[in-house]
Each structure stands twice: as structure tokens, then as C-alpha cells.
Coordinates of C-alpha atoms and ligand atoms in Angstrom, one line a residue:
M1 CA -40.4 87.9 3.9
A2 CA -41.7 84.8 2.3
T3 CA -40.8 81.6 4.1
S4 CA -40.4 78.0 3.0
G5 CA -42.3 76.1 5.7
T6 CA -43.2 72.5 4.9
N7 CA -46.9 73.2 4.5
T8 CA -46.4 76.2 2.0
P9 CA -45.8 76.0 -1.6
H10 CA -42.3 77.0 -2.3
A11 CA -41.3 76.7 -5.8
S12 CA -40.5 80.6 -6.0
T13 CA -37.2 82.1 -5.6
A14 CA -38.6 84.0 -2.9
S15 CA -39.4 81.2 -0.8
F16 CA -35.5 80.2 -0.3
L17 CA -33.7 83.3 -1.1
V18 CA -34.0 86.8 -0.2
W19 CA -31.9 89.8 -0.7
E20 CA -32.8 91.8 2.1
P21 CA -31.7 90.9 5.9
I22 CA -33.2 87.5 6.9
D23 CA -35.8 88.0 9.6
T24 CA -35.0 85.2 11.7
A25 CA -37.7 85.9 14.4
R26 CA -40.3 85.4 11.7
L27 CA -38.4 82.4 10.3
L28 CA -38.6 80.7 13.6
E29 CA -42.2 81.7 14.1
S30 CA -43.0 80.1 10.5
V31 CA -42.2 76.4 11.8
A32 CA -43.9 76.5 15.2
N33 CA -46.8 74.1 15.5
D34 CA -48.7 72.1 18.2
A35 CA -47.1 68.7 17.4
A36 CA -43.6 70.5 18.0
G37 CA -41.8 70.0 21.4
A38 CA -38.9 71.9 20.1
N39 CA -38.3 74.5 17.5
V40 CA -34.5 75.3 16.5
L41 CA -33.0 78.2 14.8
F42 CA -29.7 77.9 13.1
T43 CA -28.1 80.8 11.7
G44 CA -24.8 81.1 9.6
T45 CA -23.2 84.5 10.1
T46 CA -20.5 85.9 7.8
R47 CA -17.3 86.0 9.6
G48 CA -14.9 89.1 10.0
V49 CA -11.6 87.1 9.7
T50 CA -11.0 84.5 7.1
A51 CA -7.8 82.3 6.5
G52 CA -5.4 83.8 4.0
V53 CA -2.3 82.4 2.2
L54 CA 0.1 84.9 4.1
T55 CA -1.6 85.7 7.2
S56 CA -5.4 86.0 8.5
Q57 CA -7.1 89.0 6.8
I58 CA -10.0 90.9 7.5
T59 CA -13.1 90.6 5.3
K60 CA -14.8 93.9 4.7
R61 CA -17.9 92.4 3.0
L62 CA -19.3 89.3 1.1
T63 CA -21.5 89.0 -1.9
Y64 CA -23.6 85.9 -2.4
E65 CA -24.6 84.9 -6.0
A66 CA -26.6 81.8 -6.9
H67 CA -28.2 80.1 -9.8
E68 CA -31.4 80.7 -8.6
P69 CA -34.0 78.1 -9.8
L70 CA -31.2 75.4 -9.1
A71 CA -30.5 76.8 -5.7
C72 CA -34.2 76.7 -4.8
A73 CA -34.5 73.1 -6.3
V74 CA -31.6 72.0 -4.1
L75 CA -32.9 73.8 -0.9
A76 CA -36.2 72.3 -1.5
R77 CA -34.8 68.6 -2.1
L78 CA -32.5 69.1 1.1
R79 CA -35.4 70.4 3.2
D80 CA -37.7 67.5 2.2
E81 CA -34.8 64.9 2.9
A82 CA -34.5 66.5 6.3
V83 CA -38.2 66.3 7.1
A84 CA -38.4 62.9 6.1
Q85 CA -35.0 61.7 7.7
Y86 CA -35.7 63.6 11.0
A87 CA -39.6 63.2 11.2
L88 CA -39.7 67.1 11.6
T89 CA -43.2 68.6 11.8
A90 CA -41.9 71.7 9.9
C91 CA -38.8 73.2 8.3
A92 CA -37.9 76.4 6.6
I93 CA -34.5 77.5 5.0
I94 CA -33.6 81.1 3.9
H95 CA -30.3 82.0 2.2
R96 CA -29.4 85.5 1.6
L97 CA -28.0 86.8 -1.8
G98 CA -26.3 89.7 -2.4
E99 CA -24.0 92.0 -0.3
V100 CA -24.0 90.9 3.2
A101 CA -22.2 93.0 5.8
V102 CA -19.7 91.3 8.3
G103 CA -21.7 90.0 11.2
E104 CA -24.9 89.4 9.3
T105 CA -26.8 86.4 9.0
S106 CA -26.3 84.7 5.7
V107 CA -28.3 81.7 6.0
A108 CA -31.0 80.6 8.4
I109 CA -32.5 77.2 9.0
A110 CA -35.6 76.8 11.3
T111 CA -36.7 73.2 12.4
S112 CA -39.4 71.8 14.5
A113 CA -39.7 68.1 15.8
P114 CA -41.5 66.5 18.5
H115 CA -38.1 66.4 20.5
R116 CA -35.3 68.6 20.4
R117 CA -32.7 66.2 19.5
E118 CA -34.1 65.7 16.0
A119 CA -34.7 69.3 15.6
F120 CA -31.0 70.0 16.5
A121 CA -29.8 67.3 14.5
A122 CA -31.7 68.1 11.2
A123 CA -30.6 71.7 11.5
E124 CA -27.0 70.9 11.8
W125 CA -27.2 68.3 8.9
L126 CA -29.1 70.9 6.7
M127 CA -26.4 73.6 7.4
E128 CA -23.6 71.0 6.4
R129 CA -25.3 69.7 3.1
I130 CA -26.3 73.4 2.2
K131 CA -22.7 74.3 2.2
R132 CA -21.8 71.6 0.2
E133 CA -24.4 71.2 -2.3
A134 CA -26.4 74.4 -2.8
P135 CA -25.2 76.2 -6.1
I136 CA -24.5 79.4 -4.0
W137 CA -21.3 81.2 -4.3
K138 CA -19.8 83.8 -2.1
C139 CA -17.3 86.5 -3.1
E140 CA -15.2 87.5 -0.1
E141 CA -13.7 91.0 -0.5
G142 CA -10.9 91.7 1.8
A143 CA -9.6 95.1 3.3
D144 CA -7.1 95.4 0.8
G145 CA -9.9 95.2 -1.9
D146 CA -9.0 91.8 -3.0
R147 CA -11.9 89.8 -4.3
T148 CA -12.1 86.2 -4.1
W149 CA -15.1 83.8 -5.5
V150 CA -15.5 80.9 -3.3
H151 CA -17.9 78.0 -3.6
P152 CA -18.9 76.7 -0.1
D153 CA -17.8 73.1 -1.3
T154 CA -15.4 73.2 -4.3
G155 CA -13.6 76.4 -3.5
V156 CA -14.3 77.8 -6.8
H157 CA -16.6 80.3 -8.7
P158 CA -17.9 78.8 -12.1
D159 CA -17.3 81.8 -14.2
S160 CA -14.0 82.8 -12.4
E161 CA -11.2 83.6 -15.0
S162 CA -8.5 82.9 -12.3
C163 CA -10.0 79.6 -11.8
S164 CA -8.4 76.9 -14.1
T165 CA -10.4 74.1 -12.7
P166 CA -14.1 75.1 -12.6
R167 CA -15.9 72.1 -10.9
P168 CA -19.5 72.8 -10.8
L169 CA -21.5 70.2 -9.0
L170 CA -23.0 67.4 -11.0
I171 CA -26.6 69.3 -11.8
D172 CA -28.1 68.2 -15.0
G173 CA -30.5 70.5 -17.1
F174 CA -33.6 69.4 -14.9
G175 CA -32.0 70.5 -11.8
R176 CA -31.3 67.0 -10.6
V177 CA -28.1 67.1 -8.4
H178 CA -26.0 63.6 -8.6
T179 CA -24.8 62.3 -5.5
D180 CA -24.6 58.5 -6.1
L181 CA -22.2 56.7 -8.3
R182 CA -22.6 52.9 -9.0
I183 CA -19.4 51.3 -9.9
S184 CA -19.1 48.1 -11.6
V185 CA -16.1 46.0 -11.1
T186 CA -16.8 43.3 -13.6
D187 CA -19.1 41.9 -16.1
R188 CA -18.3 38.4 -15.0
C189 CA -20.9 36.3 -12.8
N190 CA -21.3 33.0 -11.0
L191 CA -25.0 33.0 -12.1
R192 CA -26.5 33.3 -15.5
C193 CA -29.9 34.9 -14.4
T194 CA -32.4 35.1 -17.4
Y195 CA -33.4 38.5 -16.7
C196 CA -29.9 39.8 -16.8
M197 CA -27.2 38.1 -19.1
P198 CA -27.3 35.5 -21.8
L199 CA -26.6 31.7 -21.2
D200 CA -23.8 31.8 -23.9
V201 CA -22.1 34.8 -22.7
A202 CA -18.8 36.4 -23.8
F203 CA -17.1 38.6 -21.0
K204 CA -14.8 41.5 -21.6
P205 CA -11.1 40.9 -21.7
R206 CA -9.7 41.5 -18.4
E207 CA -7.4 44.3 -19.8
E208 CA -10.3 46.4 -20.8
L209 CA -11.6 46.4 -17.0
L210 CA -10.6 49.3 -15.0
S211 CA -7.9 48.7 -12.2
Y212 CA -8.6 49.2 -8.8
E213 CA -6.3 52.2 -8.9
E214 CA -8.2 53.8 -11.9
I215 CA -11.5 53.0 -10.2
V216 CA -10.3 54.9 -6.9
R217 CA -9.0 57.7 -9.0
V218 CA -12.3 58.3 -10.7
A219 CA -14.2 58.1 -7.6
R220 CA -11.9 60.8 -5.8
V221 CA -12.9 62.9 -8.9
A222 CA -16.5 62.2 -8.4
A223 CA -16.4 63.0 -4.8
G224 CA -15.0 66.3 -5.6
L225 CA -18.0 66.9 -7.6
G226 CA -20.3 66.1 -5.0
I227 CA -20.6 62.3 -5.3
R228 CA -21.5 61.2 -1.8
S229 CA -22.5 57.6 -2.2
I230 CA -21.0 54.6 -4.0
R231 CA -22.5 51.4 -4.8
I232 CA -20.1 48.6 -5.9
T233 CA -21.9 46.2 -8.3
G234 CA -21.4 44.2 -11.4
G235 CA -21.8 41.4 -12.8
E236 CA -21.0 39.9 -9.7
P237 CA -18.5 42.1 -7.7
L238 CA -17.4 39.2 -5.3
V239 CA -16.0 37.2 -8.2
R240 CA -13.3 40.0 -8.5
R241 CA -10.4 39.4 -6.5
E242 CA -9.8 41.4 -3.4
V243 CA -12.9 43.5 -3.6
A244 CA -12.6 44.3 0.3
E245 CA -9.2 46.2 -0.8
L246 CA -11.4 48.6 -3.2
V247 CA -13.9 49.1 -0.3
R248 CA -11.1 50.0 2.0
H249 CA -9.7 52.8 -0.5
L250 CA -13.2 54.0 -1.6
V251 CA -14.5 54.5 2.1
D252 CA -11.3 56.6 2.8
I253 CA -12.1 59.2 0.0
P254 CA -13.0 62.5 1.7
G255 CA -16.5 63.4 0.7
I256 CA -17.6 59.8 0.6
E257 CA -20.2 59.0 3.2
E258 CA -21.5 55.7 2.2
V259 CA -20.0 52.6 0.4
S260 CA -22.4 49.8 -0.1
L261 CA -22.2 46.6 -2.4
T262 CA -24.9 44.5 -4.3
T263 CA -24.3 40.7 -4.5
N264 CA -25.9 37.6 -5.3
G265 CA -24.4 36.3 -2.1
L266 CA -22.7 33.1 -3.5
L267 CA -19.5 34.3 -2.4
L268 CA -20.6 36.2 0.8
E269 CA -20.1 33.4 3.5
E270 CA -16.1 33.6 2.5
Q271 CA -15.9 37.4 2.1
A272 CA -18.4 39.1 4.6
A273 CA -15.9 39.5 7.6
D274 CA -13.5 41.1 5.0
L275 CA -15.9 43.5 3.7
R276 CA -17.2 44.4 7.0
R277 CA -13.5 45.2 8.4
A278 CA -12.9 47.0 5.0
G279 CA -15.6 49.3 6.3
L280 CA -18.3 48.5 3.9
H281 CA -21.5 50.3 5.2
R282 CA -24.3 48.5 3.7
L283 CA -25.1 45.1 1.8
N284 CA -27.8 44.3 -0.5
V285 CA -28.2 40.6 -1.6
S286 CA -30.1 39.7 -4.6
L287 CA -32.6 36.6 -3.9
D288 CA -35.5 36.0 -6.1
A289 CA -36.8 32.6 -4.8
L290 CA -36.3 30.4 -1.9
N291 CA -37.7 27.4 -3.9
E292 CA -34.6 25.6 -5.1
D293 CA -36.0 24.5 -8.2
L294 CA -37.2 28.0 -9.2
F295 CA -33.9 29.4 -8.0
E296 CA -32.2 27.4 -10.5
R297 CA -34.5 27.8 -13.4
I298 CA -34.1 31.7 -12.9
A299 CA -30.3 31.7 -12.2
R300 CA -29.6 28.8 -14.5
R301 CA -27.1 27.5 -11.9
Q302 CA -27.4 26.2 -8.4
G303 CA -26.6 28.3 -5.1
L304 CA -29.6 28.9 -2.8
D305 CA -27.7 27.1 0.2
R306 CA -24.8 29.4 -0.6
V307 CA -26.7 32.7 -0.5
L308 CA -28.4 31.6 2.6
A309 CA -25.1 30.8 4.3
G310 CA -23.8 34.0 3.0
L311 CA -26.8 36.0 4.6
K312 CA -25.8 34.3 7.8
A313 CA -22.3 35.2 7.6
A314 CA -23.1 38.8 6.9
K315 CA -25.3 39.3 9.9
A316 CA -22.6 37.5 12.1
A317 CA -20.1 39.9 10.4
G318 CA -22.1 42.7 12.1
F319 CA -23.8 44.1 8.9
R320 CA -26.9 45.7 9.7
S321 CA -30.1 46.9 7.6
I322 CA -29.2 44.1 5.0
R323 CA -31.7 44.5 2.1
I324 CA -33.0 41.6 -0.3
N325 CA -33.6 42.5 -3.7
A326 CA -36.1 40.2 -5.8
V327 CA -36.9 40.7 -9.5
S328 CA -40.6 40.0 -9.9
I329 CA -41.5 38.4 -13.1
R330 CA -45.2 37.5 -14.3
G331 CA -45.7 33.6 -14.4
L332 CA -42.7 32.9 -12.6
T333 CA -42.1 34.6 -9.4
E334 CA -45.6 35.2 -7.9
G335 CA -45.3 32.1 -5.6
E336 CA -42.2 33.4 -4.0
I337 CA -43.8 36.9 -3.0
V338 CA -44.9 35.6 0.4
P339 CA -42.4 33.2 1.4
L340 CA -39.7 35.9 0.6
A341 CA -41.7 38.4 2.9
Q342 CA -42.1 35.9 6.0
F343 CA -38.2 34.9 5.4
C344 CA -37.3 38.5 5.5
R345 CA -39.5 39.4 8.5
R346 CA -38.3 36.5 10.2
E347 CA -34.6 37.3 9.7
G348 CA -34.9 41.1 9.9
F349 CA -34.1 42.0 6.3
H350 CA -35.7 44.8 4.4
L351 CA -37.1 43.4 1.2
R352 CA -37.3 45.0 -2.2
F353 CA -39.2 43.8 -5.0
I354 CA -37.9 45.3 -8.4
E355 CA -40.0 45.2 -11.7
F356 CA -38.4 43.4 -14.4
M357 CA -36.7 46.0 -16.8
P358 CA -36.0 45.6 -20.6
L359 CA -32.2 45.0 -19.8
D360 CA -32.0 41.2 -20.1
G361 CA -29.2 39.5 -22.2
E362 CA -31.4 37.6 -24.4
S363 CA -33.7 40.5 -25.5
S364 CA -36.7 38.6 -24.6
W365 CA -38.4 41.2 -22.2
S366 CA -41.9 42.0 -23.0
D367 CA -44.2 44.3 -21.0
G368 CA -46.6 41.4 -20.4
Q369 CA -43.8 39.9 -18.0
V370 CA -43.8 42.9 -16.0
L371 CA -45.3 42.0 -12.5
S372 CA -46.0 45.3 -11.1
G373 CA -45.1 46.6 -7.7
R374 CA -48.8 47.4 -7.2
E375 CA -49.7 43.7 -8.0
V376 CA -47.0 42.3 -5.6
R377 CA -48.2 44.8 -2.9
D378 CA -51.7 43.5 -3.4
I379 CA -50.5 39.9 -3.0
L380 CA -48.8 40.7 0.2
T381 CA -51.6 42.5 1.7
R382 CA -53.9 39.6 1.2
H383 CA -51.7 37.3 2.9
L384 CA -49.8 39.3 5.5
G385 CA -52.3 42.1 6.1
P386 CA -52.2 45.9 5.6
L387 CA -48.8 47.7 4.8
V388 CA -48.3 51.3 5.9
P389 CA -46.1 53.8 4.0
A390 CA -42.9 54.4 5.6
A391 CA -40.7 57.4 5.8
R392 CA -38.4 57.7 3.1
A393 CA -34.9 57.3 4.3
D394 CA -33.5 59.1 1.4
A395 CA -35.2 61.5 -0.7
G396 CA -33.6 60.5 -4.0
Q397 CA -34.1 56.5 -3.2
P398 CA -36.0 54.9 -6.0
A399 CA -38.1 52.6 -3.7
I400 CA -41.3 53.3 -2.1
D401 CA -41.1 51.5 1.3
Y402 CA -43.8 50.1 3.9
A403 CA -43.9 49.0 7.0
Y404 CA -46.1 45.8 8.1
A405 CA -49.1 47.2 9.9
D406 CA -48.6 44.5 12.6
H407 CA -45.0 45.9 13.1
D408 CA -44.6 44.7 16.7
I409 CA -44.3 41.3 15.3
A410 CA -41.9 42.3 12.6
N411 CA -39.9 44.4 15.0
S412 CA -39.6 41.5 17.7
A413 CA -38.2 39.2 14.8
A414 CA -35.9 42.2 13.9
D415 CA -34.6 42.5 17.5
A416 CA -34.1 38.9 17.8
G417 CA -31.8 39.3 14.6
R418 CA -30.2 42.4 16.1
Q419 CA -31.3 44.3 12.9
P420 CA -32.8 47.9 13.6
A421 CA -36.5 47.8 13.6
Q422 CA -36.7 50.2 10.7
A423 CA -34.9 47.6 8.5
V424 CA -37.9 45.2 8.5
G425 CA -40.3 46.3 5.9
V426 CA -41.0 46.0 2.3
G427 CA -40.3 48.3 -0.7
F428 CA -41.2 48.6 -4.4
I429 CA -39.0 49.8 -7.0
D430 CA -41.3 50.2 -10.0
P431 CA -39.1 51.5 -12.8
V432 CA -41.6 50.3 -15.5
T433 CA -44.9 51.3 -14.0
Q434 CA -44.0 54.2 -11.8
P435 CA -40.6 55.5 -13.1
F436 CA -38.8 57.9 -10.5
C437 CA -36.6 59.4 -13.0
E438 CA -37.5 63.0 -11.6
R439 CA -35.7 62.3 -8.3
C440 CA -32.7 60.3 -10.0
D441 CA -29.5 61.1 -8.5
R442 CA -27.4 58.2 -9.9
L443 CA -24.6 58.0 -12.3
R444 CA -22.8 55.0 -13.5
L445 CA -19.4 53.6 -14.2
T446 CA -19.3 50.4 -16.1
A447 CA -16.6 47.8 -15.4
D448 CA -14.8 49.0 -18.7
G449 CA -14.8 52.5 -17.7
Q450 CA -17.6 54.3 -19.2
F451 CA -19.9 56.8 -17.6
R452 CA -23.6 56.3 -18.1
N453 CA -26.2 58.7 -16.9
C454 CA -28.8 56.3 -17.1
L455 CA -29.5 52.4 -17.1
F456 CA -31.3 53.0 -20.3
S457 CA -28.7 55.6 -21.7
T458 CA -27.7 54.7 -25.3
S459 CA -24.5 57.1 -25.0
E460 CA -21.4 56.6 -22.9
W461 CA -18.7 58.6 -21.8
D462 CA -15.2 57.0 -22.1
A463 CA -13.2 57.6 -18.9
R464 CA -11.0 54.4 -19.5
Q465 CA -9.6 56.3 -22.6
V466 CA -9.0 59.5 -20.6
L467 CA -7.5 57.6 -17.7
R468 CA -5.0 55.5 -20.1
T469 CA -3.8 58.3 -22.2
G470 CA -2.4 60.4 -19.2
G471 CA -5.6 62.7 -19.0
S472 CA -5.9 64.9 -16.2
D473 CA -8.4 64.9 -13.1
D474 CA -9.9 67.9 -14.9
E475 CA -10.6 65.9 -17.9
I476 CA -12.1 63.2 -15.9
A477 CA -14.3 65.9 -14.4
R478 CA -15.3 67.3 -17.4
L479 CA -16.6 64.1 -18.9
L480 CA -18.4 63.4 -15.9
H481 CA -20.1 66.8 -16.2
D482 CA -20.8 66.2 -20.1
C483 CA -22.3 63.0 -19.3
V484 CA -24.6 64.8 -16.8
Q485 CA -25.4 67.4 -18.8
A486 CA -26.7 65.1 -21.6
K487 CA -29.1 63.1 -19.1
R488 CA -32.6 63.0 -20.4
A489 CA -35.8 63.7 -18.4
A490 CA -36.9 60.2 -18.3
H491 CA -35.9 56.7 -19.7
G492 CA -39.0 56.8 -21.7
I493 CA -40.0 53.1 -21.3
G494 CA -43.3 52.3 -22.9
T495 CA -43.1 55.5 -25.1
P496 CA -42.8 55.1 -28.9
A497 CA -39.3 57.0 -28.6
F498 CA -37.9 54.3 -26.1
E499 CA -34.7 52.7 -27.6
R500 CA -33.4 49.6 -25.7
P501 CA -29.7 50.1 -24.7
A502 CA -27.1 47.9 -26.5
R503 CA -25.8 46.7 -23.2
A504 CA -27.5 44.1 -20.8
M505 CA -27.7 44.7 -17.2
Y506 CA -24.5 42.6 -16.4
Q507 CA -22.6 44.8 -18.7
I508 CA -23.8 48.1 -17.2
G509 CA -24.0 47.4 -13.4
G510 CA -27.4 47.1 -11.4
Ligands
SAM601 N1 -24.6 40.2 -9.1 C1 -24.9 41.3 -8.2 C2 -26.3 40.7 -7.8 O1 -27.0 40.0 -8.0 O2 -27.1 41.6 -6.8 C3 -25.0 42.7 -8.6 C4 -25.3 43.0 -10.2 S1 -27.0 42.6 -10.5 C5 -27.0 43.2 -12.1 C6 -27.8 43.9 -9.7 C7 -29.3 43.9 -9.5 O3 -29.9 44.1 -10.8 C8 -29.8 42.6 -8.8 O4 -30.7 42.9 -7.9 C9 -30.7 42.0 -10.1 O5 -31.4 41.1 -9.6 C10 -30.9 43.2 -10.9 N2 -31.3 43.0 -12.1 C11 -30.6 42.5 -13.1 N3 -31.5 42.5 -14.4 C12 -32.5 43.0 -14.2 C13 -33.7 43.4 -14.8 N4 -33.7 43.0 -16.2 N5 -34.8 43.9 -14.5 C14 -34.8 44.4 -13.0 N6 -33.7 44.0 -12.2 C15 -32.6 43.4 -12.7

């Protein structure tokens, strides 16, 4: 039996999927290594009794079927996520396909880590995620001969005729599984950032924006299709009334594990406590400059003092791991790089620099204005010393994160601000010079109810029309599915085929 230990190539089906009984002892052996203080084996075993509609019913056998390349891609992704998240020294996963007798192992996970707590936690986390995300279906055959196909998460088989609501997960033609939905709640904003919107901006009429009820309905459908995290954005989300109410509803949706929000921070002082009470998990605050004049030149409005007050209020409200997003523009923001980094280290914020993308409202972007993440990193290294690559918190994340090599200083600052130590670092989101399309797991819903599969998509899928013409949840699900299927391999910036989208960032939702 081939195994999928982290040190072995594993692209083939044989690495993750087997048709014969799983050799669990060998799997466990495959993860043993000198750096491990604990090796853990988790197995899932086919149950003899399953809940039936009438009474409990004896299951005779189970048959597992998978979309094999996709199943392998998903298992590989989950394995890599577990390794990064729990700092495992090795990890291997095997799922069995075909007929599996009652009492036999259908899935086995082996993990090793320096300490047993991480090894256990990773194995448990993997088991749950595999159940929910791997495109592997099982057919339960009862003692009475009845056969029922069951997807571990969605409860249906994709080809089942008896199934009127097929809901395969949101997997595109390149095997990317979509678990993140960015929801824009408005195109309005209280700033006029040069890189985002035109000065002379015309906003959508309010009746064209989705209501909170409509947004929550779409989010529920999306959660049923595997969306696990939601980011609320805009325009500026805090200019829309009672956004905390929306948060309260979104965090309650079964399947949604994280709700976060991106804001320019101007209204955060007034709203931070409400957002926290509503259950918002995470906050990103955009701040490109600490110099007042430059702030105003970029934002074309004043407000730096309000952003700083908002950040203070967010900390006081109990938000942890606050991130600061700063757009880098050549000839404009170079002088802010070091002050921003020093400010974030002092305050215990994780800083991320974002490359300027061709999504500005005045169509004046040029590639000459792109100050690359690499250049920003060099400036930081020159002034603040070496940066060391940090573990990726989330395998789908676009940012490449670093910690400061003299992390003791940074960590003591973080402690003073009662932020977790790992929050203090610096990351680079480099969509122009280092596109991360191959690991993109994001979908978007614009404030006026259009699904998009990419920031640079030139097509949209009209959910508002479905919502406002009595459409069913199945129709919304199908629309989202169609949107995912049409996703291109990459955005193509810098290629002759690249076509700038008609909408600017504030109209899409960053
Ligand atoms: N108003 C909120 C804010 O400022 O965070 C949320 C919306 S804003 C569009 C989301 C993020 O997109 C911000 O961090 C902003 O800096 C970033 N952004 C906007 N236009 C951009 C562009 N052309 N290139 C790179 N990032 C951009």
C-alpha cells in the first residue's frame, strides 16, 4: 500500500485512495520520525447501525465512491493545511473506496508532532474536514436491500436520481475547493482612495443593494455548499446601518466557522464593541499611511486620527489578531513602509502589504506603479533586520507571512498589547508579481447581488434576480455552482489576454 507521508510525492490516486483493506500499522509507521514526540492513528470504521426514518436499521455493507483526482487534491490540501496549522512533523491520510464490510476501517489518518496534543488535535480536525470536504460518497446498503447514497456533508449523491437537490461542493474545473465568500454590503465609502474609486463617484441606488435578509439567505445556501468563512466588505461596510446585526445572523449559520470584516476604520471607534458582541471573529483595517498629508493625498479625505482611535477601540473591545492592510504604490508609499511596520510591531498588529492591482476607479493603473512585495520586503529587511518565513495559518491564504527575526522584541510588544505573539509579523499579498490563483478558494457576492468567481472576472451571476423573482435555494445553489465552474485558471494580469473588469474595487468588494 502506498502512503501519503509529507516527505513523499503524493499526486497519484494510490497515495490517498485504496481499494483493499487499509494497513493501519503501516500507515502509522510511515509517519514515525525522530522529531516526533507522538504518533497518532485515527481510524473511521463503518458502523453497523445507522439512524433510519422509521427505526434504527442494520447496515449490511457500505460502498465508497469518489471523484478520484478531486478527492486526492482535496486530501492533499487538507493534509498540507493540517501540517502547517499544527506544525506536524508528518501526516498521512488513506481513504478506502469500493465495498467495505461493517466493522472495517474506511478512513485512516496518521499524524506525528513534537507533542501529542498537536498530533491529536490535527487528526481530529482532519477527520472532520475530510467528512465535510472530500468528494467521497458512500452507499449504505441496509439488511432489507435498500441502498442509499450519502455524501458525508451534503447528504446526497451527485448522480442519484432520487435526489432532487444535488449539491456537490464548490469545486472548479481545476480542483480548487471554494470555502471562502466575500460579501460586499455597500459600494458607498467615506473615503475616496485613488487606487479604489473615482473622486466623482456615482453609487448604486439603495434598492439595488441586497437586504440583510437576502444576504443571509445566500450565505446559508453557500454554507450548505461548503463555504466556511465569510468576509464582510465594501465599499466601506461600516457606513451601512447596523452591520453588527448582519454579523449576528451570519455567525449563527450552521457550517460558518469564521466571519470577519474589512474596514477603513473611520467608524470603528463607535462600532467595535457592537461588532465584537455580535460575534465577529476577526478584523482587518486598511491603513496605507501614518503621515497625515499622505493619508489625505491617498484617501482624498481626512481621517487618520479616527482610524487610530478605531484601532484602539477594537483592541479595547477584545479583538485579537487585528490585521492592517496597506496598499503599496511606487513613488507614493515607500516612505510609509518602515513607520507602518514599527507602528504595527509596537501595537501588536499583523501588517500586510498588498500590491496595487488594476482595479482603481479612474483606470490610471500602470504596471510601473506596482511596488512589489519583494521590494517592500527588501526595504523592511534593510531597516528592521531579517525576516523569517512563518507557517501558513491557512493553506488558501494569499499572503506569504514572515516573522521578524528579533521576534522577542516583537513578541513582548504583542504581549503588552495582549495580542497573540504570532499576530505580530508582516505578510505580502502579491497578486501582480506572484499570483496565487492556483490556491484561490474565494468567491464574491457584490452589494448588488452578483456572484463573481474572481476579482478580475468579466462575468457575473445574478443572484439578486433569483432572489427577487421567487427563486428557490436550489436555484441560488445552481447559480453559485455555475459561477464556480466558469472560473478561469488565473487572472492573467500581465498577459496579452488580460481584460480589465468593468467594475472597480469599491463596486466589487475587496
Ligand atoms: N473600505 C474597506 C477597507 O478600506 O478596508 C473595505 C473595502 S476595500 C475595497 C478592501 C481592501 O481593498 C482595502 O484593503 C483596500 O486597500 C484594498 N484595495 C482597494 N483597491 C485596491 C487596488 N486597486 N489594489 C490593491 N488593493 C486595493
